[in-house]
Amino acid sequence: MGLVPREWLMNELIKIAVCTIIVIALSPLLGFWIVALVGAGLILLPAGVIFSTIFPKAWKHVEDNLFPTNPSSLSPS
């Protein structure tokens, strides 16, 4: 898979920023918690995708620590 053109990436980031600003602007009208969760998703999900694309080894390390395949590593102590 090739590199993503800078123009396309910037276009997508601008769309995310505009949606985030709209969600923040509407939050007093639509209920804080629902809008806050949608806003967090708009920010965190694309950021996670970008991070995992740029740093695949670091993302694998995060996945291994968050979702261990060995249940014995979840000790109560």
mmJSON file of the N, C-alpha and C atoms, coordinates in Angstrom:
{"data_MODEL":{"atom_site":{
"group_PDB":["ATOM","ATOM","ATOM","ATOM","ATOM","ATOM","ATOM","ATOM","ATOM","ATOM","ATOM","ATOM","ATOM","ATOM","ATOM","ATOM","ATOM","ATOM","ATOM","ATOM","ATOM","ATOM","ATOM","ATOM","ATOM","ATOM","ATOM","ATOM","ATOM","ATOM","ATOM","ATOM","ATOM","ATOM","ATOM","ATOM","ATOM","ATOM","ATOM","ATOM","ATOM","ATOM","ATOM","ATOM","ATOM","ATOM","ATOM","ATOM","ATOM","ATOM","ATOM","ATOM","ATOM","ATOM","ATOM","ATOM","ATOM","ATOM","ATOM","ATOM","ATOM","ATOM","ATOM","ATOM","ATOM","ATOM","ATOM","ATOM","ATOM","ATOM","ATOM","ATOM","ATOM","ATOM","ATOM","ATOM","ATOM","ATOM","ATOM","ATOM","ATOM","ATOM","ATOM","ATOM","ATOM","ATOM","ATOM","ATOM","ATOM","ATOM","ATOM","ATOM","ATOM","ATOM","ATOM","ATOM","ATOM","ATOM","ATOM","ATOM","ATOM","ATOM","ATOM","ATOM","ATOM","ATOM","ATOM","ATOM","ATOM","ATOM","ATOM","ATOM","ATOM","ATOM","ATOM","ATOM","ATOM","ATOM","ATOM","ATOM","ATOM","ATOM","ATOM","ATOM","ATOM","ATOM","ATOM","ATOM","ATOM","ATOM","ATOM","ATOM","ATOM","ATOM","ATOM","ATOM","ATOM","ATOM","ATOM","ATOM","ATOM","ATOM","ATOM","ATOM","ATOM","ATOM","ATOM","ATOM","ATOM","ATOM","ATOM","ATOM","ATOM","ATOM","ATOM","ATOM","ATOM","ATOM","ATOM","ATOM","ATOM","ATOM","ATOM","ATOM","ATOM","ATOM","ATOM","ATOM","ATOM","ATOM","ATOM","ATOM","ATOM","ATOM","ATOM","ATOM","ATOM","ATOM","ATOM","ATOM","ATOM","ATOM","ATOM","ATOM","ATOM","ATOM","ATOM","ATOM","ATOM","ATOM","ATOM","ATOM","ATOM","ATOM","ATOM","ATOM","ATOM","ATOM","ATOM","ATOM","ATOM","ATOM","ATOM","ATOM","ATOM","ATOM","ATOM","ATOM","ATOM","ATOM","ATOM","ATOM","ATOM","ATOM","ATOM","ATOM","ATOM","ATOM","ATOM","ATOM","ATOM","ATOM","ATOM","ATOM","ATOM","ATOM","ATOM","ATOM","ATOM","ATOM","ATOM"],
"id":[1,2,3,4,5,6,7,8,9,10,11,12,13,14,15,16,17,18,19,20,21,22,23,24,25,26,27,28,29,30,31,32,33,34,35,36,37,38,39,40,41,42,43,44,45,46,47,48,49,50,51,52,53,54,55,56,57,58,59,60,61,62,63,64,65,66,67,68,69,70,71,72,73,74,75,76,77,78,79,80,81,82,83,84,85,86,87,88,89,90,91,92,93,94,95,96,97,98,99,100,101,102,103,104,105,106,107,108,109,110,111,112,113,114,115,116,117,118,119,120,121,122,123,124,125,126,127,128,129,130,131,132,133,134,135,136,137,138,139,140,141,142,143,144,145,146,147,148,149,150,151,152,153,154,155,156,157,158,159,160,161,162,163,164,165,166,167,168,169,170,171,172,173,174,175,176,177,178,179,180,181,182,183,184,185,186,187,188,189,190,191,192,193,194,195,196,197,198,199,200,201,202,203,204,205,206,207,208,209,210,211,212,213,214,215,216,217,218,219,220,221,222,223,224,225,226,227,228,229,230,231],
"type_symbol":["N","C","C","N","C","C","N","C","C","N","C","C","N","C","C","N","C","C","N","C","C","N","C","C","N","C","C","N","C","C","N","C","C","N","C","C","N","C","C","N","C","C","N","C","C","N","C","C","N","C","C","N","C","C","N","C","C","N","C","C","N","C","C","N","C","C","N","C","C","N","C","C","N","C","C","N","C","C","N","C","C","N","C","C","N","C","C","N","C","C","N","C","C","N","C","C","N","C","C","N","C","C","N","C","C","N","C","C","N","C","C","N","C","C","N","C","C","N","C","C","N","C","C","N","C","C","N","C","C","N","C","C","N","C","C","N","C","C","N","C","C","N","C","C","N","C","C","N","C","C","N","C","C","N","C","C","N","C","C","N","C","C","N","C","C","N","C","C","N","C","C","N","C","C","N","C","C","N","C","C","N","C","C","N","C","C","N","C","C","N","C","C","N","C","C","N","C","C","N","C","C","N","C","C","N","C","C","N","C","C","N","C","C","N","C","C","N","C","C","N","C","C","N","C","C","N","C","C","N","C","C"],
"label_atom_id":["N","CA","C","N","CA","C","N","CA","C","N","CA","C","N","CA","C","N","CA","C","N","CA","C","N","CA","C","N","CA","C","N","CA","C","N","CA","C","N","CA","C","N","CA","C","N","CA","C","N","CA","C","N","CA","C","N","CA","C","N","CA","C","N","CA","C","N","CA","C","N","CA","C","N","CA","C","N","CA","C","N","CA","C","N","CA","C","N","CA","C","N","CA","C","N","CA","C","N","CA","C","N","CA","C","N","CA","C","N","CA","C","N","CA","C","N","CA","C","N","CA","C","N","CA","C","N","CA","C","N","CA","C","N","CA","C","N","CA","C","N","CA","C","N","CA","C","N","CA","C","N","CA","C","N","CA","C","N","CA","C","N","CA","C","N","CA","C","N","CA","C","N","CA","C","N","CA","C","N","CA","C","N","CA","C","N","CA","C","N","CA","C","N","CA","C","N","CA","C","N","CA","C","N","CA","C","N","CA","C","N","CA","C","N","CA","C","N","CA","C","N","CA","C","N","CA","C","N","CA","C","N","CA","C","N","CA","C","N","CA","C","N","CA","C","N","CA","C","N","CA","C","N","CA","C","N","CA","C","N","CA","C","N","CA","C","N","CA","C"],
"label_alt_id":[null,null,null,null,null,null,null,null,null,null,null,null,null,null,null,null,null,null,null,null,null,null,null,null,null,null,null,null,null,null,null,null,null,null,null,null,null,null,null,null,null,null,null,null,null,null,null,null,null,null,null,null,null,null,null,null,null,null,null,null,null,null,null,null,null,null,null,null,null,null,null,null,null,null,null,null,null,null,null,null,null,null,null,null,null,null,null,null,null,null,null,null,null,null,null,null,null,null,null,null,null,null,null,null,null,null,null,null,null,null,null,null,null,null,null,null,null,null,null,null,null,null,null,null,null,null,null,null,null,null,null,null,null,null,null,null,null,null,null,null,null,null,null,null,null,null,null,null,null,null,null,null,null,null,null,null,null,null,null,null,null,null,null,null,null,null,null,null,null,null,null,null,null,null,null,null,null,null,null,null,null,null,null,null,null,null,null,null,null,null,null,null,null,null,null,null,null,null,null,null,null,null,null,null,null,null,null,null,null,null,null,null,null,null,null,null,null,null,null,null,null,null,null,null,null,null,null,null,null,null,null],
"label_comp_id":["MET","MET","MET","GLY","GLY","GLY","LEU","LEU","LEU","VAL","VAL","VAL","PRO","PRO","PRO","ARG","ARG","ARG","GLU","GLU","GLU","TRP","TRP","TRP","LEU","LEU","LEU","MET","MET","MET","ASN","ASN","ASN","GLU","GLU","GLU","LEU","LEU","LEU","ILE","ILE","ILE","LYS","LYS","LYS","ILE","ILE","ILE","ALA","ALA","ALA","VAL","VAL","VAL","CYS","CYS","CYS","THR","THR","THR","ILE","ILE","ILE","ILE","ILE","ILE","VAL","VAL","VAL","ILE","ILE","ILE","ALA","ALA","ALA","LEU","LEU","LEU","SER","SER","SER","PRO","PRO","PRO","LEU","LEU","LEU","LEU","LEU","LEU","GLY","GLY","GLY","PHE","PHE","PHE","TRP","TRP","TRP","ILE","ILE","ILE","VAL","VAL","VAL","ALA","ALA","ALA","LEU","LEU","LEU","VAL","VAL","VAL","GLY","GLY","GLY","ALA","ALA","ALA","GLY","GLY","GLY","LEU","LEU","LEU","ILE","ILE","ILE","LEU","LEU","LEU","LEU","LEU","LEU","PRO","PRO","PRO","ALA","ALA","ALA","GLY","GLY","GLY","VAL","VAL","VAL","ILE","ILE","ILE","PHE","PHE","PHE","SER","SER","SER","THR","THR","THR","ILE","ILE","ILE","PHE","PHE","PHE","PRO","PRO","PRO","LYS","LYS","LYS","ALA","ALA","ALA","TRP","TRP","TRP","LYS","LYS","LYS","HIS","HIS","HIS","VAL","VAL","VAL","GLU","GLU","GLU","ASP","ASP","ASP","ASN","ASN","ASN","LEU","LEU","LEU","PHE","PHE","PHE","PRO","PRO","PRO","THR","THR","THR","ASN","ASN","ASN","PRO","PRO","PRO","SER","SER","SER","SER","SER","SER","LEU","LEU","LEU","SER","SER","SER","PRO","PRO","PRO","SER","SER","SER"],
"label_asym_id":["A","A","A","A","A","A","A","A","A","A","A","A","A","A","A","A","A","A","A","A","A","A","A","A","A","A","A","A","A","A","A","A","A","A","A","A","A","A","A","A","A","A","A","A","A","A","A","A","A","A","A","A","A","A","A","A","A","A","A","A","A","A","A","A","A","A","A","A","A","A","A","A","A","A","A","A","A","A","A","A","A","A","A","A","A","A","A","A","A","A","A","A","A","A","A","A","A","A","A","A","A","A","A","A","A","A","A","A","A","A","A","A","A","A","A","A","A","A","A","A","A","A","A","A","A","A","A","A","A","A","A","A","A","A","A","A","A","A","A","A","A","A","A","A","A","A","A","A","A","A","A","A","A","A","A","A","A","A","A","A","A","A","A","A","A","A","A","A","A","A","A","A","A","A","A","A","A","A","A","A","A","A","A","A","A","A","A","A","A","A","A","A","A","A","A","A","A","A","A","A","A","A","A","A","A","A","A","A","A","A","A","A","A","A","A","A","A","A","A","A","A","A","A","A","A","A","A","A","A","A","A"],
"label_entity_id":["1","1","1","1","1","1","1","1","1","1","1","1","1","1","1","1","1","1","1","1","1","1","1","1","1","1","1","1","1","1","1","1","1","1","1","1","1","1","1","1","1","1","1","1","1","1","1","1","1","1","1","1","1","1","1","1","1","1","1","1","1","1","1","1","1","1","1","1","1","1","1","1","1","1","1","1","1","1","1","1","1","1","1","1","1","1","1","1","1","1","1","1","1","1","1","1","1","1","1","1","1","1","1","1","1","1","1","1","1","1","1","1","1","1","1","1","1","1","1","1","1","1","1","1","1","1","1","1","1","1","1","1","1","1","1","1","1","1","1","1","1","1","1","1","1","1","1","1","1","1","1","1","1","1","1","1","1","1","1","1","1","1","1","1","1","1","1","1","1","1","1","1","1","1","1","1","1","1","1","1","1","1","1","1","1","1","1","1","1","1","1","1","1","1","1","1","1","1","1","1","1","1","1","1","1","1","1","1","1","1","1","1","1","1","1","1","1","1","1","1","1","1","1","1","1","1","1","1","1","1","1"],
"label_seq_id":[1,1,1,2,2,2,3,3,3,4,4,4,5,5,5,6,6,6,7,7,7,8,8,8,9,9,9,10,10,10,11,11,11,12,12,12,13,13,13,14,14,14,15,15,15,16,16,16,17,17,17,18,18,18,19,19,19,20,20,20,21,21,21,22,22,22,23,23,23,24,24,24,25,25,25,26,26,26,27,27,27,28,28,28,29,29,29,30,30,30,31,31,31,32,32,32,33,33,33,34,34,34,35,35,35,36,36,36,37,37,37,38,38,38,39,39,39,40,40,40,41,41,41,42,42,42,43,43,43,44,44,44,45,45,45,46,46,46,47,47,47,48,48,48,49,49,49,50,50,50,51,51,51,52,52,52,53,53,53,54,54,54,55,55,55,56,56,56,57,57,57,58,58,58,59,59,59,60,60,60,61,61,61,62,62,62,63,63,63,64,64,64,65,65,65,66,66,66,67,67,67,68,68,68,69,69,69,70,70,70,71,71,71,72,72,72,73,73,73,74,74,74,75,75,75,76,76,76,77,77,77],
"pdbx_PDB_ins_code":[null,null,null,null,null,null,null,null,null,null,null,null,null,null,null,null,null,null,null,null,null,null,null,null,null,null,null,null,null,null,null,null,null,null,null,null,null,null,null,null,null,null,null,null,null,null,null,null,null,null,null,null,null,null,null,null,null,null,null,null,null,null,null,null,null,null,null,null,null,null,null,null,null,null,null,null,null,null,null,null,null,null,null,null,null,null,null,null,null,null,null,null,null,null,null,null,null,null,null,null,null,null,null,null,null,null,null,null,null,null,null,null,null,null,null,null,null,null,null,null,null,null,null,null,null,null,null,null,null,null,null,null,null,null,null,null,null,null,null,null,null,null,null,null,null,null,null,null,null,null,null,null,null,null,null,null,null,null,null,null,null,null,null,null,null,null,null,null,null,null,null,null,null,null,null,null,null,null,null,null,null,null,null,null,null,null,null,null,null,null,null,null,null,null,null,null,null,null,null,null,null,null,null,null,null,null,null,null,null,null,null,null,null,null,null,null,null,null,null,null,null,null,null,null,null,null,null,null,null,null,null],
"Cartn_x":[0.844,0.0,0.889,0.613,1.445,1.115,1.885,1.664,0.43,-0.238,-1.432,-0.994,-1.567,-1.202,-1.543,-0.691,-0.846,-2.156,-2.557,-3.783,-5.003,-5.044,-6.176,-6.224,-5.061,-5.0,-5.447,-4.985,-5.382,-6.882,-7.427,-8.857,-9.66,-9.226,-9.924,-9.805,-8.635,-8.458,-9.322,-9.475,-10.342,-11.792,-12.231,-13.597,-13.819,-12.846,-12.955,-13.027,-12.187,-12.181,-13.512,-14.076,-15.358,-16.465,-16.495,-17.508,-17.353,-16.126,-15.882,-16.366,-16.093,-16.545,-18.066,-18.714,-20.183,-20.74,-20.145,-20.609,-20.437,-19.306,-19.075,-20.049,-20.333,-21.258,-22.682,-23.072,-24.435,-24.594,-23.52,-23.605,-24.574,-24.699,-25.684,-27.125,-27.383,-28.742,-29.16,-28.238,-28.596,-28.298,-27.763,-27.431,-25.941,-25.331,-23.87,-23.268,-23.781,-23.09,-23.129,-24.263,-24.345,-23.398,-23.428,-22.576,-21.107,-20.815,-19.422,-18.883,-19.7,-19.248,-19.029,-19.922,-19.742,-18.496,-18.303,-17.12,-15.836,-15.851,-14.663,-14.384,-15.438,-15.248,-14.701,-15.175,-14.681,-13.198,-12.734,-11.322,-10.468,-10.906,-10.052,-9.955,-11.04,-10.971,-10.051,-10.2,-9.25,-7.817,-7.667,-6.314,-5.69,-6.486,-5.982,-5.604,-6.392,-6.078,-4.782,-4.633,-3.408,-2.202,-2.342,-1.237,-0.859,-1.859,-1.561,-0.965,-1.285,-0.709,0.74,1.005,2.351,3.3,2.809,3.643,3.065,3.164,2.537,3.143,4.439,5.054,4.604,4.529,4.063,2.599,1.794,0.384,0.225,1.056,1.026,1.356,2.318,2.68,1.494,0.8,-0.374,-1.461,-1.721,-2.729,-2.383,-1.117,-0.707,-0.892,-0.693,-0.858,-2.327,-3.148,-4.565,-5.368,-5.022,-5.755,-4.798,-4.388,-3.414,-4.024,-3.225,-3.693,-3.511,-2.674,-2.42,-3.226,-4.279,-5.111,-4.354,-3.272,-2.536,-1.827,-1.681,-1.04,-1.978,-3.241,-4.208,-4.308,-3.208,-3.195,-3.828,-4.483,-5.15,-4.191,-2.938,-2.013,-1.347],
"Cartn_y":[-1.169,0.0,1.231,2.176,3.362,4.417,5.467,6.575,7.363,7.938,8.729,10.126,10.648,12.005,13.025,13.994,15.0,15.773,16.066,16.826,16.053,14.758,13.94,13.878,13.697,13.62,14.936,16.05,17.351,17.581,17.142,17.274,16.495,15.286,14.473,15.087,15.607,16.241,17.493,18.24,19.422,19.005,17.933,17.432,17.036,16.348,15.928,17.149,18.152,19.361,20.102,20.202,20.886,20.144,18.831,18.043,18.203,18.231,18.397,19.761,20.798,22.146,22.219,21.589,21.572,20.854,19.725,18.973,19.801,20.464,21.29,22.468,23.064,24.196,23.771,22.56,22.094,21.434,21.255,20.509,21.101,22.42,22.912,22.617,22.48,22.268,20.799,19.891,18.489,17.572,18.088,17.242,16.979,17.331,17.324,15.952,14.928,13.636,12.937,12.976,12.333,13.02,14.331,15.08,14.924,14.864,14.684,13.332,12.289,10.971,10.943,11.568,11.634,12.446,13.552,14.381,13.647,12.89,12.104,11.052,10.439,9.46,10.091,11.297,11.996,12.317,12.528,12.867,11.618,10.706,9.582,8.487,8.169,7.094,7.423,8.586,8.899,9.063,9.6,9.738,8.366,7.404,6.04,5.399,5.661,5.111,5.707,7.011,7.666,7.155,7.048,6.569,5.143,4.282,2.884,2.733,3.659,3.61,4.092,5.147,5.718,4.889,4.386,3.636,2.238,1.317,0.002,-0.819,-0.71,-1.485,-0.978,0.333,0.901,0.535,0.545,0.192,-1.274,-2.132,-3.554,-3.712,-2.933,-2.975,-2.529,-1.474,-1.0,-2.065,-2.675,-3.735,-4.905,-5.304,-6.437,-6.138,-4.895,-4.543,-4.371,-3.881,-3.689,-4.979,-5.82,-7.055,-8.241,-8.643,-9.745,-11.067,-11.863,-13.172,-14.218,-13.931,-14.857,-14.405,-15.141,-14.714,-14.683,-15.435,-15.442,-14.114,-13.292,-11.994,-10.998,-11.366,-10.51,-10.875,-10.838,-11.214,-10.112,-10.475,-9.467,-8.612,-9.006,-8.235,-7.115],
"Cartn_z":[0.0,0.0,0.0,-0.874,-1.012,0.029,0.001,0.914,0.492,1.471,1.215,0.778,-0.311,-0.73,0.353,0.507,1.557,1.406,0.179,-0.041,0.456,0.194,0.633,2.156,2.781,4.239,4.869,4.327,4.864,4.669,3.545,3.284,4.319,4.622,5.618,7.012,7.354,8.662,8.795,7.707,7.739,7.949,7.294,7.493,8.948,9.532,10.934,11.839,11.577,12.401,12.301,11.098,10.917,11.66,11.55,12.264,13.77,14.245,15.676,16.148,15.384,15.753,15.758,14.785,14.748,15.973,16.32,17.488,18.753,18.889,20.079,20.111,18.961,18.912,19.263,18.898,19.158,20.524,21.248,22.5,23.522,23.677,24.648,24.236,22.949,22.473,22.49,22.258,22.058,23.239,24.287,25.42,25.451,26.566,26.638,26.442,27.108,27.112,25.765,25.089,23.773,22.798,22.791,21.874,22.253,23.535,23.964,23.512,23.595,23.143,21.635,20.893,19.439,19.105,19.791,19.563,19.893,20.979,21.329,20.263,19.748,18.679,17.411,17.11,15.919,16.026,17.239,17.431,17.615,18.484,18.87,17.814,17.142,16.151,14.975,14.335,13.256,13.758,14.967,15.525,15.74,16.195,16.361,15.045,14.019,12.693,12.165,12.302,11.833,12.613,13.939,14.774,14.404,14.226,13.9,12.508,11.605,10.263,10.263,11.005,11.022,11.883,13.02,13.958,14.198,13.228,13.396,14.534,14.769,15.851,17.215,17.366,18.633,18.872,17.81,17.952,18.35,17.785,18.149,19.627,20.118,21.535,22.404,21.991,22.731,22.727,21.564,21.474,22.383,22.38,23.209,24.689,25.095,26.502,26.886,25.97,26.277,26.178,25.216,24.966,25.015,26.212,26.298,25.842,25.148,24.699,25.785,26.761,27.857,29.079,29.469,30.6,31.925,32.04,33.301,33.541,32.51,32.697,33.374,33.551,34.228,35.702,36.387,37.798,38.64,39.749,40.576,41.388,41.498,42.339,41.601],
"occupancy":[1.0,1.0,1.0,1.0,1.0,1.0,1.0,1.0,1.0,1.0,1.0,1.0,1.0,1.0,1.0,1.0,1.0,1.0,1.0,1.0,1.0,1.0,1.0,1.0,1.0,1.0,1.0,1.0,1.0,1.0,1.0,1.0,1.0,1.0,1.0,1.0,1.0,1.0,1.0,1.0,1.0,1.0,1.0,1.0,1.0,1.0,1.0,1.0,1.0,1.0,1.0,1.0,1.0,1.0,1.0,1.0,1.0,1.0,1.0,1.0,1.0,1.0,1.0,1.0,1.0,1.0,1.0,1.0,1.0,1.0,1.0,1.0,1.0,1.0,1.0,1.0,1.0,1.0,1.0,1.0,1.0,1.0,1.0,1.0,1.0,1.0,1.0,1.0,1.0,1.0,1.0,1.0,1.0,1.0,1.0,1.0,1.0,1.0,1.0,1.0,1.0,1.0,1.0,1.0,1.0,1.0,1.0,1.0,1.0,1.0,1.0,1.0,1.0,1.0,1.0,1.0,1.0,1.0,1.0,1.0,1.0,1.0,1.0,1.0,1.0,1.0,1.0,1.0,1.0,1.0,1.0,1.0,1.0,1.0,1.0,1.0,1.0,1.0,1.0,1.0,1.0,1.0,1.0,1.0,1.0,1.0,1.0,1.0,1.0,1.0,1.0,1.0,1.0,1.0,1.0,1.0,1.0,1.0,1.0,1.0,1.0,1.0,1.0,1.0,1.0,1.0,1.0,1.0,1.0,1.0,1.0,1.0,1.0,1.0,1.0,1.0,1.0,1.0,1.0,1.0,1.0,1.0,1.0,1.0,1.0,1.0,1.0,1.0,1.0,1.0,1.0,1.0,1.0,1.0,1.0,1.0,1.0,1.0,1.0,1.0,1.0,1.0,1.0,1.0,1.0,1.0,1.0,1.0,1.0,1.0,1.0,1.0,1.0,1.0,1.0,1.0,1.0,1.0,1.0,1.0,1.0,1.0,1.0,1.0,1.0,1.0,1.0,1.0,1.0,1.0,1.0],
"B_iso_or_equiv":[0.0,0.0,0.0,0.0,0.0,0.0,0.0,0.0,0.0,0.0,0.0,0.0,0.0,0.0,0.0,0.0,0.0,0.0,0.0,0.0,0.0,0.0,0.0,0.0,0.0,0.0,0.0,0.0,0.0,0.0,0.0,0.0,0.0,0.0,0.0,0.0,0.0,0.0,0.0,0.0,0.0,0.0,0.0,0.0,0.0,0.0,0.0,0.0,0.0,0.0,0.0,0.0,0.0,0.0,0.0,0.0,0.0,0.0,0.0,0.0,0.0,0.0,0.0,0.0,0.0,0.0,0.0,0.0,0.0,0.0,0.0,0.0,0.0,0.0,0.0,0.0,0.0,0.0,0.0,0.0,0.0,0.0,0.0,0.0,0.0,0.0,0.0,0.0,0.0,0.0,0.0,0.0,0.0,0.0,0.0,0.0,0.0,0.0,0.0,0.0,0.0,0.0,0.0,0.0,0.0,0.0,0.0,0.0,0.0,0.0,0.0,0.0,0.0,0.0,0.0,0.0,0.0,0.0,0.0,0.0,0.0,0.0,0.0,0.0,0.0,0.0,0.0,0.0,0.0,0.0,0.0,0.0,0.0,0.0,0.0,0.0,0.0,0.0,0.0,0.0,0.0,0.0,0.0,0.0,0.0,0.0,0.0,0.0,0.0,0.0,0.0,0.0,0.0,0.0,0.0,0.0,0.0,0.0,0.0,0.0,0.0,0.0,0.0,0.0,0.0,0.0,0.0,0.0,0.0,0.0,0.0,0.0,0.0,0.0,0.0,0.0,0.0,0.0,0.0,0.0,0.0,0.0,0.0,0.0,0.0,0.0,0.0,0.0,0.0,0.0,0.0,0.0,0.0,0.0,0.0,0.0,0.0,0.0,0.0,0.0,0.0,0.0,0.0,0.0,0.0,0.0,0.0,0.0,0.0,0.0,0.0,0.0,0.0,0.0,0.0,0.0,0.0,0.0,0.0,0.0,0.0,0.0,0.0,0.0,0.0,0.0,0.0,0.0,0.0,0.0,0.0],
"pdbx_formal_charge":[null,null,null,null,null,null,null,null,null,null,null,null,null,null,null,null,null,null,null,null,null,null,null,null,null,null,null,null,null,null,null,null,null,null,null,null,null,null,null,null,null,null,null,null,null,null,null,null,null,null,null,null,null,null,null,null,null,null,null,null,null,null,null,null,null,null,null,null,null,null,null,null,null,null,null,null,null,null,null,null,null,null,null,null,null,null,null,null,null,null,null,null,null,null,null,null,null,null,null,null,null,null,null,null,null,null,null,null,null,null,null,null,null,null,null,null,null,null,null,null,null,null,null,null,null,null,null,null,null,null,null,null,null,null,null,null,null,null,null,null,null,null,null,null,null,null,null,null,null,null,null,null,null,null,null,null,null,null,null,null,null,null,null,null,null,null,null,null,null,null,null,null,null,null,null,null,null,null,null,null,null,null,null,null,null,null,null,null,null,null,null,null,null,null,null,null,null,null,null,null,null,null,null,null,null,null,null,null,null,null,null,null,null,null,null,null,null,null,null,null,null,null,null,null,null,null,null,null,null,null,null],
"auth_seq_id":[1,1,1,2,2,2,3,3,3,4,4,4,5,5,5,6,6,6,7,7,7,8,8,8,9,9,9,10,10,10,11,11,11,12,12,12,13,13,13,14,14,14,15,15,15,16,16,16,17,17,17,18,18,18,19,19,19,20,20,20,21,21,21,22,22,22,23,23,23,24,24,24,25,25,25,26,26,26,27,27,27,28,28,28,29,29,29,30,30,30,31,31,31,32,32,32,33,33,33,34,34,34,35,35,35,36,36,36,37,37,37,38,38,38,39,39,39,40,40,40,41,41,41,42,42,42,43,43,43,44,44,44,45,45,45,46,46,46,47,47,47,48,48,48,49,49,49,50,50,50,51,51,51,52,52,52,53,53,53,54,54,54,55,55,55,56,56,56,57,57,57,58,58,58,59,59,59,60,60,60,61,61,61,62,62,62,63,63,63,64,64,64,65,65,65,66,66,66,67,67,67,68,68,68,69,69,69,70,70,70,71,71,71,72,72,72,73,73,73,74,74,74,75,75,75,76,76,76,77,77,77],
"auth_comp_id":["MET","MET","MET","GLY","GLY","GLY","LEU","LEU","LEU","VAL","VAL","VAL","PRO","PRO","PRO","ARG","ARG","ARG","GLU","GLU","GLU","TRP","TRP","TRP","LEU","LEU","LEU","MET","MET","MET","ASN","ASN","ASN","GLU","GLU","GLU","LEU","LEU","LEU","ILE","ILE","ILE","LYS","LYS","LYS","ILE","ILE","ILE","ALA","ALA","ALA","VAL","VAL","VAL","CYS","CYS","CYS","THR","THR","THR","ILE","ILE","ILE","ILE","ILE","ILE","VAL","VAL","VAL","ILE","ILE","ILE","ALA","ALA","ALA","LEU","LEU","LEU","SER","SER","SER","PRO","PRO","PRO","LEU","LEU","LEU","LEU","LEU","LEU","GLY","GLY","GLY","PHE","PHE","PHE","TRP","TRP","TRP","ILE","ILE","ILE","VAL","VAL","VAL","ALA","ALA","ALA","LEU","LEU","LEU","VAL","VAL","VAL","GLY","GLY","GLY","ALA","ALA","ALA","GLY","GLY","GLY","LEU","LEU","LEU","ILE","ILE","ILE","LEU","LEU","LEU","LEU","LEU","LEU","PRO","PRO","PRO","ALA","ALA","ALA","GLY","GLY","GLY","VAL","VAL","VAL","ILE","ILE","ILE","PHE","PHE","PHE","SER","SER","SER","THR","THR","THR","ILE","ILE","ILE","PHE","PHE","PHE","PRO","PRO","PRO","LYS","LYS","LYS","ALA","ALA","ALA","TRP","TRP","TRP","LYS","LYS","LYS","HIS","HIS","HIS","VAL","VAL","VAL","GLU","GLU","GLU","ASP","ASP","ASP","ASN","ASN","ASN","LEU","LEU","LEU","PHE","PHE","PHE","PRO","PRO","PRO","THR","THR","THR","ASN","ASN","ASN","PRO","PRO","PRO","SER","SER","SER","SER","SER","SER","LEU","LEU","LEU","SER","SER","SER","PRO","PRO","PRO","SER","SER","SER"],
"auth_asym_id":["A","A","A","A","A","A","A","A","A","A","A","A","A","A","A","A","A","A","A","A","A","A","A","A","A","A","A","A","A","A","A","A","A","A","A","A","A","A","A","A","A","A","A","A","A","A","A","A","A","A","A","A","A","A","A","A","A","A","A","A","A","A","A","A","A","A","A","A","A","A","A","A","A","A","A","A","A","A","A","A","A","A","A","A","A","A","A","A","A","A","A","A","A","A","A","A","A","A","A","A","A","A","A","A","A","A","A","A","A","A","A","A","A","A","A","A","A","A","A","A","A","A","A","A","A","A","A","A","A","A","A","A","A","A","A","A","A","A","A","A","A","A","A","A","A","A","A","A","A","A","A","A","A","A","A","A","A","A","A","A","A","A","A","A","A","A","A","A","A","A","A","A","A","A","A","A","A","A","A","A","A","A","A","A","A","A","A","A","A","A","A","A","A","A","A","A","A","A","A","A","A","A","A","A","A","A","A","A","A","A","A","A","A","A","A","A","A","A","A","A","A","A","A","A","A","A","A","A","A","A","A"],
"auth_atom_id":["N","CA","C","N","CA","C","N","CA","C","N","CA","C","N","CA","C","N","CA","C","N","CA","C","N","CA","C","N","CA","C","N","CA","C","N","CA","C","N","CA","C","N","CA","C","N","CA","C","N","CA","C","N","CA","C","N","CA","C","N","CA","C","N","CA","C","N","CA","C","N","CA","C","N","CA","C","N","CA","C","N","CA","C","N","CA","C","N","CA","C","N","CA","C","N","CA","C","N","CA","C","N","CA","C","N","CA","C","N","CA","C","N","CA","C","N","CA","C","N","CA","C","N","CA","C","N","CA","C","N","CA","C","N","CA","C","N","CA","C","N","CA","C","N","CA","C","N","CA","C","N","CA","C","N","CA","C","N","CA","C","N","CA","C","N","CA","C","N","CA","C","N","CA","C","N","CA","C","N","CA","C","N","CA","C","N","CA","C","N","CA","C","N","CA","C","N","CA","C","N","CA","C","N","CA","C","N","CA","C","N","CA","C","N","CA","C","N","CA","C","N","CA","C","N","CA","C","N","CA","C","N","CA","C","N","CA","C","N","CA","C","N","CA","C","N","CA","C","N","CA","C","N","CA","C","N","CA","C","N","CA","C","N","CA","C","N","CA","C"],
"pdbx_PDB_model_num":[1,1,1,1,1,1,1,1,1,1,1,1,1,1,1,1,1,1,1,1,1,1,1,1,1,1,1,1,1,1,1,1,1,1,1,1,1,1,1,1,1,1,1,1,1,1,1,1,1,1,1,1,1,1,1,1,1,1,1,1,1,1,1,1,1,1,1,1,1,1,1,1,1,1,1,1,1,1,1,1,1,1,1,1,1,1,1,1,1,1,1,1,1,1,1,1,1,1,1,1,1,1,1,1,1,1,1,1,1,1,1,1,1,1,1,1,1,1,1,1,1,1,1,1,1,1,1,1,1,1,1,1,1,1,1,1,1,1,1,1,1,1,1,1,1,1,1,1,1,1,1,1,1,1,1,1,1,1,1,1,1,1,1,1,1,1,1,1,1,1,1,1,1,1,1,1,1,1,1,1,1,1,1,1,1,1,1,1,1,1,1,1,1,1,1,1,1,1,1,1,1,1,1,1,1,1,1,1,1,1,1,1,1,1,1,1,1,1,1,1,1,1,1,1,1,1,1,1,1,1,1]
}}}
